[in-house]
PDB file of C-alpha atoms in Angstrom:
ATOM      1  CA  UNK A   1       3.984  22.830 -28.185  1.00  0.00           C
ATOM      2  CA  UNK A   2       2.212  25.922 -27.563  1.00  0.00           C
ATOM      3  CA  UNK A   3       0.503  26.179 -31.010  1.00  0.00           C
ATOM      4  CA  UNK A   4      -0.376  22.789 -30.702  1.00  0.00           C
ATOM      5  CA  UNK A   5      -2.387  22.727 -27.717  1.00  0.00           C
ATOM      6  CA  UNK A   6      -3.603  26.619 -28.548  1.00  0.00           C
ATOM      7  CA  UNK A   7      -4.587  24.764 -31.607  1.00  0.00           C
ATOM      8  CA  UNK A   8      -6.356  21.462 -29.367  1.00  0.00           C
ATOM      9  CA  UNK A   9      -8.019  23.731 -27.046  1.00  0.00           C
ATOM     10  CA  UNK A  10     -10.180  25.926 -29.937  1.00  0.00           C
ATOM     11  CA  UNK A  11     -10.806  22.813 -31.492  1.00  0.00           C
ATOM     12  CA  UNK A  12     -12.136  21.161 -27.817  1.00  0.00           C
ATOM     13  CA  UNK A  13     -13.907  24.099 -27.006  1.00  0.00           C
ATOM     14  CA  UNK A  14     -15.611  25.702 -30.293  1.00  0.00           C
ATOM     15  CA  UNK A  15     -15.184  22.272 -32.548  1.00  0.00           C
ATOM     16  CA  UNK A  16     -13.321  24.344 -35.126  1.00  0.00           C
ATOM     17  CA  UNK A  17     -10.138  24.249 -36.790  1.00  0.00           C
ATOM     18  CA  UNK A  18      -8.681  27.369 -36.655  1.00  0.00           C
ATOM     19  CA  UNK A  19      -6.332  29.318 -39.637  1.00  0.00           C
ATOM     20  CA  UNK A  20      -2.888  30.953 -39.584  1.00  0.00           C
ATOM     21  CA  UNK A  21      -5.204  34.664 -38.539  1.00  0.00           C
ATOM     22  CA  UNK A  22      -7.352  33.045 -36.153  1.00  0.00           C
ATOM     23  CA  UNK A  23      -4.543  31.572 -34.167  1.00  0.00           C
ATOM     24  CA  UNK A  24      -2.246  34.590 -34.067  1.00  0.00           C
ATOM     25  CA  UNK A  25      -5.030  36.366 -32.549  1.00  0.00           C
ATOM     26  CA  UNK A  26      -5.841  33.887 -29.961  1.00  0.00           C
ATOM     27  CA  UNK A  27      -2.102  33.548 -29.500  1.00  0.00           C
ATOM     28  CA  UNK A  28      -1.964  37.422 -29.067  1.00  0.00           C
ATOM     29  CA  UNK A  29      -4.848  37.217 -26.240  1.00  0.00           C
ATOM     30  CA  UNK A  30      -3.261  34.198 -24.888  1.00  0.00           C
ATOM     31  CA  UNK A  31       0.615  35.893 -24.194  1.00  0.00           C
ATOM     32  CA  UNK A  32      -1.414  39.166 -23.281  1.00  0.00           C
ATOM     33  CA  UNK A  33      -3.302  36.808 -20.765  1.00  0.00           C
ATOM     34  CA  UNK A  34       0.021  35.563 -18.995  1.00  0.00           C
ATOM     35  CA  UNK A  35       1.409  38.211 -18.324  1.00  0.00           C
ATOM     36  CA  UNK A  36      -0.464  39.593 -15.818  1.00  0.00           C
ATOM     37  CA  UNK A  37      -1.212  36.183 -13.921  1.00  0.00           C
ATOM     38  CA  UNK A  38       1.422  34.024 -11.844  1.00  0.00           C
ATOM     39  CA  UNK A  39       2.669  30.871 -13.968  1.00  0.00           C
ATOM     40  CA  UNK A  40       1.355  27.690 -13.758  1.00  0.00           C
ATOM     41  CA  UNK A  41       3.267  26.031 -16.463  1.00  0.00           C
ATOM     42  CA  UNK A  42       1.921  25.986 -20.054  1.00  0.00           C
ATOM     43  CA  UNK A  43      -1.108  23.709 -19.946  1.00  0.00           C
ATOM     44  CA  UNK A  44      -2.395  25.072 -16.911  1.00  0.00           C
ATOM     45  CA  UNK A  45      -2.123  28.713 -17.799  1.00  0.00           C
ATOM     46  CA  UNK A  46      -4.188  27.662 -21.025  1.00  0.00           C
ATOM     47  CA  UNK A  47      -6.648  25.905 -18.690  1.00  0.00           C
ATOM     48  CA  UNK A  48      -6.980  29.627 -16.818  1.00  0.00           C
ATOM     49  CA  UNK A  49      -6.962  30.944 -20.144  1.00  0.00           C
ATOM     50  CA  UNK A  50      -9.706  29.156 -21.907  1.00  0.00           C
ATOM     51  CA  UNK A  51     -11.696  29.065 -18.733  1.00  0.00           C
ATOM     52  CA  UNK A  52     -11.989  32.630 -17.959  1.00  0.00           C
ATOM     53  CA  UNK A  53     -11.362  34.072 -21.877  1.00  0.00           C
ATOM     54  CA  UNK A  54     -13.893  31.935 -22.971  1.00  0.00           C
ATOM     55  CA  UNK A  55     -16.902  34.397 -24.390  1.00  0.00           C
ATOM     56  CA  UNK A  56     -13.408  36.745 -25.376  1.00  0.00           C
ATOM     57  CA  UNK A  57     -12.243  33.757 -27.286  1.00  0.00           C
ATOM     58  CA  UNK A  58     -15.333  33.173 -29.227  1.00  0.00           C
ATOM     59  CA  UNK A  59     -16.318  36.510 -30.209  1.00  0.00           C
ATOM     60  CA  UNK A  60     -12.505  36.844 -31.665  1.00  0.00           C
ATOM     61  CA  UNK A  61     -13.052  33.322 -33.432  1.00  0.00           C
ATOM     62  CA  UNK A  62     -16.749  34.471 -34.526  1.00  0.00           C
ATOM     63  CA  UNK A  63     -15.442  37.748 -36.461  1.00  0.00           C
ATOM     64  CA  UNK A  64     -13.205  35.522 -38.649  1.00  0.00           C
ATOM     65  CA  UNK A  65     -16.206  33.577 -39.632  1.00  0.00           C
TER      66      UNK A  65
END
């Protein structure tokens, strides 16, 4: 489920499809992310995530390009 909406959110967000790479890495940030915030459950921690990773996010996504 995770990958999925990992997946969902790049593709709401930058309008890509992301690769195998480009989704360990945001993956990586992602887990990296949660750890040092208080769970929400799932979806909401990738709201927080997306929300305040955003510019983080895209950079990583932009040096895969």
């Amino acid at each position: 489920m995770k990958k999925k909406l990992i997946k969902d959110y790049c593709k709401d967000f930058f309008d890509i499809e992301i690769n195998k790479e480009m989704f360990d890495s945001v993956e990586k940030m992602f887990d990296n992310f949660v750890l040092g915030i208080e769970s929400k459950g799932l979806e909401e921690d990738l709201d927080m995530f997306f929300d305040v990773m955003y510019l983080d996010i895209e950079c990583e996504l932009e040096s895969w390009d």
